[in-house]
């Protein structure tokens, strides 16, 4: 059996029996090869490869003992296998295309193209838009949504006094630049990434890490800096390899430390599951 420098082997290296040879003779991904031979009978014993696999036998092995008269078991196994094949099928990402702007009869309230899509839904459902909110109400809504806080009296007065065409955009830009934005929205990512403070008993550390708050601060600060999601993922998995001398980025690997559990098997299992 041949192996490369990483210990990996190919199907062509060890076709041990007729089933293996039938796989090796095909081109394509292993899943495609399997699909092509499942209903065939590699060892000519009158039982399909799929039947043998599902009932715990080895397709291609002609000297197996036992009977294949298990219609109830086979039916159940086939149903389970069919359901398994439907789960989360990987498909190439579809190319992103800008949708056509819908045609609507009333768009006098629309400020941008997104509003036109909303107006189209209104018309389709027979709905009429609500009147535009007063400036103070709008300011409260957007401030709570982006920062979790209510606007201060000074912010309300400044917004009401701003009669420029970009008054609304100015408020949104100010809120997105606020440290409070990362604190408000970072908590949602902390839920997804399973942030939690450390847990233990006296000197015994049982879960997470005592200084895990460094990772929490990294989440908030990186979100505020507008770092891309893909780069955040790379840093959480491998900042020590990518940026070994950058202590700010090294905090990202708190993702791995957070999964620590004093039972190593659970630690490793949680890392894989959470990832």
Short mmCIF file of C-alpha atoms in Angstrom, two decimals:
data_model
loop_
_atom_site.label_atom_id
_atom_site.label_comp_id
_atom_site.label_asym_id
_atom_site.label_seq_id
_atom_site.Cartn_x
_atom_site.Cartn_y
_atom_site.Cartn_z
CA UNK A 1 0.00 0.00 0.00
CA UNK A 2 1.47 3.34 -1.04
CA UNK A 3 1.24 6.52 0.98
CA UNK A 4 2.37 10.07 0.40
CA UNK A 5 4.32 12.20 2.86
CA UNK A 6 1.15 12.95 4.83
CA UNK A 7 0.18 9.32 5.25
CA UNK A 8 -2.68 9.58 2.75
CA UNK A 9 -3.41 6.77 0.31
CA UNK A 10 -5.53 6.58 -2.80
CA UNK A 11 -8.12 4.06 -3.86
CA UNK A 12 -5.85 2.98 -6.68
CA UNK A 13 -3.15 1.95 -4.18
CA UNK A 14 -5.08 -0.88 -2.57
CA UNK A 15 -8.00 -2.39 -4.53
CA UNK A 16 -8.24 -5.36 -2.19
CA UNK A 17 -11.24 -7.05 -3.80
CA UNK A 18 -13.66 -6.73 -6.72
CA UNK A 19 -15.53 -3.92 -4.97
CA UNK A 20 -12.34 -1.92 -4.49
CA UNK A 21 -11.31 -2.56 -8.08
CA UNK A 22 -14.67 -1.32 -9.35
CA UNK A 23 -14.20 1.92 -7.40
CA UNK A 24 -10.64 2.35 -8.61
CA UNK A 25 -11.72 1.91 -12.23
CA UNK A 26 -13.99 4.95 -12.08
CA UNK A 27 -13.15 8.64 -12.29
CA UNK A 28 -14.53 11.35 -10.04
CA UNK A 29 -14.97 12.03 -6.36
CA UNK A 30 -15.32 9.09 -3.98
CA UNK A 31 -18.99 9.94 -3.38
CA UNK A 32 -19.65 9.86 -7.13
CA UNK A 33 -17.84 6.53 -7.46
CA UNK A 34 -19.85 5.00 -4.65
CA UNK A 35 -23.12 6.16 -6.18
CA UNK A 36 -22.12 4.49 -9.44
CA UNK A 37 -21.53 1.05 -7.90
CA UNK A 38 -24.02 0.84 -5.02
CA UNK A 39 -26.64 -1.06 -6.98
CA UNK A 40 -24.12 -3.39 -8.63
CA UNK A 41 -22.96 -6.79 -7.37
CA UNK A 42 -19.16 -6.69 -7.18
CA UNK A 43 -18.67 -10.28 -5.98
CA UNK A 44 -21.48 -11.90 -8.01
CA UNK A 45 -23.16 -13.42 -4.97
CA UNK A 46 -26.63 -12.21 -5.95
CA UNK A 47 -26.67 -9.35 -3.42
CA UNK A 48 -26.08 -5.70 -4.31
CA UNK A 49 -23.16 -3.75 -2.87
CA UNK A 50 -25.60 -1.41 -1.12
CA UNK A 51 -27.43 -4.32 0.52
CA UNK A 52 -24.19 -5.73 1.86
CA UNK A 53 -22.95 -2.37 3.14
CA UNK A 54 -26.21 -1.55 4.90
CA UNK A 55 -26.41 -4.94 6.59
CA UNK A 56 -22.86 -4.87 7.89
CA UNK A 57 -21.17 -7.08 5.32
CA UNK A 58 -18.26 -6.43 2.99
CA UNK A 59 -19.08 -5.98 -0.70
CA UNK A 60 -16.57 -7.86 -2.79
CA UNK A 61 -15.88 -10.51 -0.16
CA UNK A 62 -17.25 -13.76 -1.55
CA UNK A 63 -16.71 -16.07 1.44
CA UNK A 64 -19.06 -14.33 3.88
CA UNK A 65 -21.27 -16.40 6.11
CA UNK A 66 -24.90 -15.74 6.97
CA UNK A 67 -28.19 -15.18 5.27
CA UNK A 68 -29.40 -12.10 3.44
CA UNK A 69 -33.08 -12.65 4.20
CA UNK A 70 -33.65 -9.47 6.20
CA UNK A 71 -36.32 -7.56 4.27
CA UNK A 72 -37.51 -5.52 7.27
CA UNK A 73 -33.98 -4.58 8.32
CA UNK A 74 -32.99 -3.76 4.76
CA UNK A 75 -36.04 -1.55 4.19
CA UNK A 76 -35.28 0.39 7.37
CA UNK A 77 -31.59 0.74 6.50
CA UNK A 78 -32.40 1.92 2.97
CA UNK A 79 -34.79 4.54 4.32
CA UNK A 80 -32.17 5.78 6.78
CA UNK A 81 -29.55 5.86 4.03
CA UNK A 82 -31.84 7.84 1.72
CA UNK A 83 -32.50 10.38 4.48
CA UNK A 84 -28.77 10.63 5.15
CA UNK A 85 -28.04 11.39 1.51
CA UNK A 86 -30.52 14.29 1.59
CA UNK A 87 -28.87 16.00 4.55
CA UNK A 88 -26.96 19.17 3.86
CA UNK A 89 -25.94 18.34 0.28
CA UNK A 90 -22.99 20.49 -0.73
CA UNK A 91 -23.56 22.51 -3.83
CA UNK A 92 -21.37 25.16 -5.46
CA UNK A 93 -22.27 28.69 -4.45
CA UNK A 94 -24.51 30.36 -6.98
CA UNK A 95 -23.07 33.43 -8.63
CA UNK A 96 -24.35 36.65 -7.10
CA UNK A 97 -26.48 38.67 -9.45
CA UNK A 98 -27.99 42.07 -8.85
CA UNK A 99 -31.78 41.63 -8.96
CA UNK A 100 -33.86 43.78 -11.22
CA UNK A 101 -35.60 46.68 -9.49
CA UNK A 102 -39.34 45.87 -9.37
CA UNK A 103 -41.90 48.17 -10.91
CA UNK A 104 -44.42 49.57 -8.43
CA UNK A 105 -47.14 52.17 -8.71
CA UNK A 106 -46.34 54.15 -5.55
CA UNK A 107 -42.75 54.88 -4.59
CA UNK A 108 -43.00 58.50 -3.49
CA UNK A 109 -41.84 57.53 0.01
CA UNK A 110 -38.91 55.39 -1.18
CA UNK A 111 -35.44 56.81 -0.54
CA UNK A 112 -33.40 54.03 -2.12
CA UNK A 113 -33.69 50.83 -4.17
CA UNK A 114 -34.20 48.67 -1.07
CA UNK A 115 -37.31 50.69 -0.30
CA UNK A 116 -38.64 49.86 -3.77
CA UNK A 117 -38.44 46.14 -2.97
CA UNK A 118 -40.39 46.79 0.24
CA UNK A 119 -42.95 48.80 -1.71
CA UNK A 120 -43.38 45.88 -4.11
CA UNK A 121 -44.17 43.57 -1.17
CA UNK A 122 -46.64 46.14 0.14
CA UNK A 123 -48.49 46.13 -3.16
CA UNK A 124 -48.44 42.34 -3.41
CA UNK A 125 -49.99 42.04 0.05
CA UNK A 126 -52.36 45.01 -0.21
CA UNK A 127 -50.56 46.99 2.49
CA UNK A 128 -50.00 50.73 2.82
CA UNK A 129 -46.82 52.12 4.38
CA UNK A 130 -47.01 53.89 7.70
CA UNK A 131 -46.30 57.62 7.79
CA UNK A 132 -42.66 58.55 8.22
CA UNK A 133 -41.62 58.55 11.87
CA UNK A 134 -40.82 61.81 13.61
CA UNK A 135 -37.11 62.53 13.81
CA UNK A 136 -36.91 61.90 17.54
CA UNK A 137 -38.68 58.52 17.22
CA UNK A 138 -36.47 57.47 14.31
CA UNK A 139 -33.35 58.49 16.23
CA UNK A 140 -34.41 56.42 19.23
CA UNK A 141 -35.09 53.36 17.08
CA UNK A 142 -31.78 53.41 15.20
CA UNK A 143 -29.73 54.21 18.31
CA UNK A 144 -31.26 51.36 20.31
CA UNK A 145 -30.86 48.99 17.36
CA UNK A 146 -27.18 49.75 16.73
CA UNK A 147 -25.90 50.44 20.25
CA UNK A 148 -28.53 49.14 22.68
CA UNK A 149 -28.74 52.59 24.27
CA UNK A 150 -31.19 55.47 23.97
CA UNK A 151 -29.99 58.75 22.47
CA UNK A 152 -28.86 61.49 24.82
CA UNK A 153 -30.70 64.83 24.96
CA UNK A 154 -27.72 66.44 23.21
CA UNK A 155 -27.89 63.90 20.37
CA UNK A 156 -31.63 64.49 19.99
CA UNK A 157 -31.20 68.27 19.79
CA UNK A 158 -28.32 67.98 17.29
CA UNK A 159 -30.31 65.68 15.02
CA UNK A 160 -33.43 67.85 15.11
CA UNK A 161 -31.35 70.88 14.23
CA UNK A 162 -29.67 69.15 11.27
CA UNK A 163 -31.73 70.01 8.20
CA UNK A 164 -29.19 68.67 5.67
CA UNK A 165 -30.02 65.93 3.16
CA UNK A 166 -27.46 63.63 4.82
CA UNK A 167 -28.74 64.05 8.40
CA UNK A 168 -29.89 60.42 8.65
CA UNK A 169 -26.72 59.00 7.08
CA UNK A 170 -24.61 61.10 9.45
CA UNK A 171 -26.36 59.55 12.46
CA UNK A 172 -25.90 56.00 11.17
CA UNK A 173 -22.20 56.59 10.43
CA UNK A 174 -21.71 58.02 13.93
CA UNK A 175 -23.39 55.03 15.56
CA UNK A 176 -21.44 52.49 13.49
CA UNK A 177 -18.21 54.22 14.53
CA UNK A 178 -19.16 54.09 18.21
CA UNK A 179 -17.47 51.50 20.48
CA UNK A 180 -20.98 50.73 21.72
CA UNK A 181 -21.81 49.25 18.31
CA UNK A 182 -19.33 46.40 18.77
CA UNK A 183 -20.54 45.82 22.31
CA UNK A 184 -24.14 45.60 21.16
CA UNK A 185 -23.62 43.36 18.13
CA UNK A 186 -20.58 41.48 19.37
CA UNK A 187 -22.78 39.73 21.91
CA UNK A 188 -24.63 37.98 19.08
CA UNK A 189 -21.34 36.58 17.76
CA UNK A 190 -20.42 35.59 21.30
CA UNK A 191 -23.58 33.49 21.39
CA UNK A 192 -22.74 31.85 18.04
CA UNK A 193 -19.10 31.26 19.01
CA UNK A 194 -20.17 30.14 22.52
CA UNK A 195 -18.34 32.67 24.62
CA UNK A 196 -18.61 32.15 28.37
CA UNK A 197 -16.62 33.12 31.42
CA UNK A 198 -14.45 30.45 32.96
CA UNK A 199 -15.84 27.94 35.42
CA UNK A 200 -14.07 26.14 38.24
CA UNK A 201 -13.98 25.34 41.91
CA UNK A 202 -11.37 27.00 44.11
CA UNK A 203 -8.06 26.43 42.31
CA UNK A 204 -9.57 23.89 39.90
CA UNK A 205 -10.14 25.19 36.36
CA UNK A 206 -12.86 23.07 34.80
CA UNK A 207 -14.01 24.91 31.68
CA UNK A 208 -12.90 27.81 29.48
CA UNK A 209 -9.91 29.90 30.59
CA UNK A 210 -9.36 32.40 33.39
CA UNK A 211 -8.33 35.19 31.02
CA UNK A 212 -10.97 34.45 28.39
CA UNK A 213 -12.15 38.06 28.60
CA UNK A 214 -9.24 38.92 26.27
CA UNK A 215 -11.09 37.01 23.54
CA UNK A 216 -14.33 38.83 24.40
CA UNK A 217 -12.58 42.19 23.98
CA UNK A 218 -11.06 41.02 20.69
CA UNK A 219 -14.54 40.20 19.35
CA UNK A 220 -15.86 43.64 20.23
CA UNK A 221 -12.84 45.55 18.97
CA UNK A 222 -12.48 43.57 15.74
CA UNK A 223 -16.14 44.05 14.93
CA UNK A 224 -15.76 47.78 15.52
CA UNK A 225 -12.74 47.86 13.21
CA UNK A 226 -14.78 46.34 10.39
CA UNK A 227 -12.55 43.30 9.92
CA UNK A 228 -14.05 40.81 7.47
CA UNK A 229 -15.75 37.69 8.83
CA UNK A 230 -13.38 35.43 6.89
CA UNK A 231 -10.36 37.07 8.50
CA UNK A 232 -11.94 36.83 11.96
CA UNK A 233 -12.36 33.07 11.43
CA UNK A 234 -8.75 32.69 10.30
CA UNK A 235 -7.49 34.53 13.36
CA UNK A 236 -9.61 32.48 15.76
CA UNK A 237 -8.24 29.23 14.34
CA UNK A 238 -4.66 30.16 13.58
CA UNK A 239 -3.58 33.63 14.72
CA UNK A 240 -0.58 32.04 16.45
CA UNK A 241 0.57 30.69 13.07
CA UNK A 242 -0.43 33.67 10.93
CA UNK A 243 0.58 36.48 13.28
CA UNK A 244 2.90 34.96 15.92
CA UNK A 245 4.29 38.31 17.01
CA UNK A 246 1.00 40.25 17.19
CA UNK A 247 -0.39 40.02 20.72
CA UNK A 248 -3.57 41.85 19.73
CA UNK A 249 -4.46 39.22 17.12
CA UNK A 250 -3.30 36.33 19.30
CA UNK A 251 -6.29 37.06 21.53
CA UNK A 252 -8.48 35.59 18.77
CA UNK A 253 -7.33 32.07 19.64
CA UNK A 254 -9.36 32.41 22.83
CA UNK A 255 -11.95 30.59 20.71
CA UNK A 256 -9.93 27.41 21.18
CA UNK A 257 -9.17 28.11 24.85
CA UNK A 258 -12.85 28.76 25.57
CA UNK A 259 -13.58 25.18 24.59
CA UNK A 260 -11.16 23.86 27.19
CA UNK A 261 -12.60 21.19 29.46
CA UNK A 262 -10.60 19.27 32.00
CA UNK A 263 -11.80 16.08 30.31
CA UNK A 264 -9.67 16.09 27.18
CA UNK A 265 -12.08 14.02 25.07
CA UNK A 266 -14.86 16.52 25.72
CA UNK A 267 -12.50 19.40 24.98
CA UNK A 268 -11.57 18.00 21.59
CA UNK A 269 -15.16 17.03 20.81
CA UNK A 270 -16.42 20.53 21.65
CA UNK A 271 -13.76 22.14 19.45
CA UNK A 272 -14.93 20.06 16.48
CA UNK A 273 -18.64 20.43 17.23
CA UNK A 274 -18.51 24.19 17.76
CA UNK A 275 -16.36 24.65 14.68
#
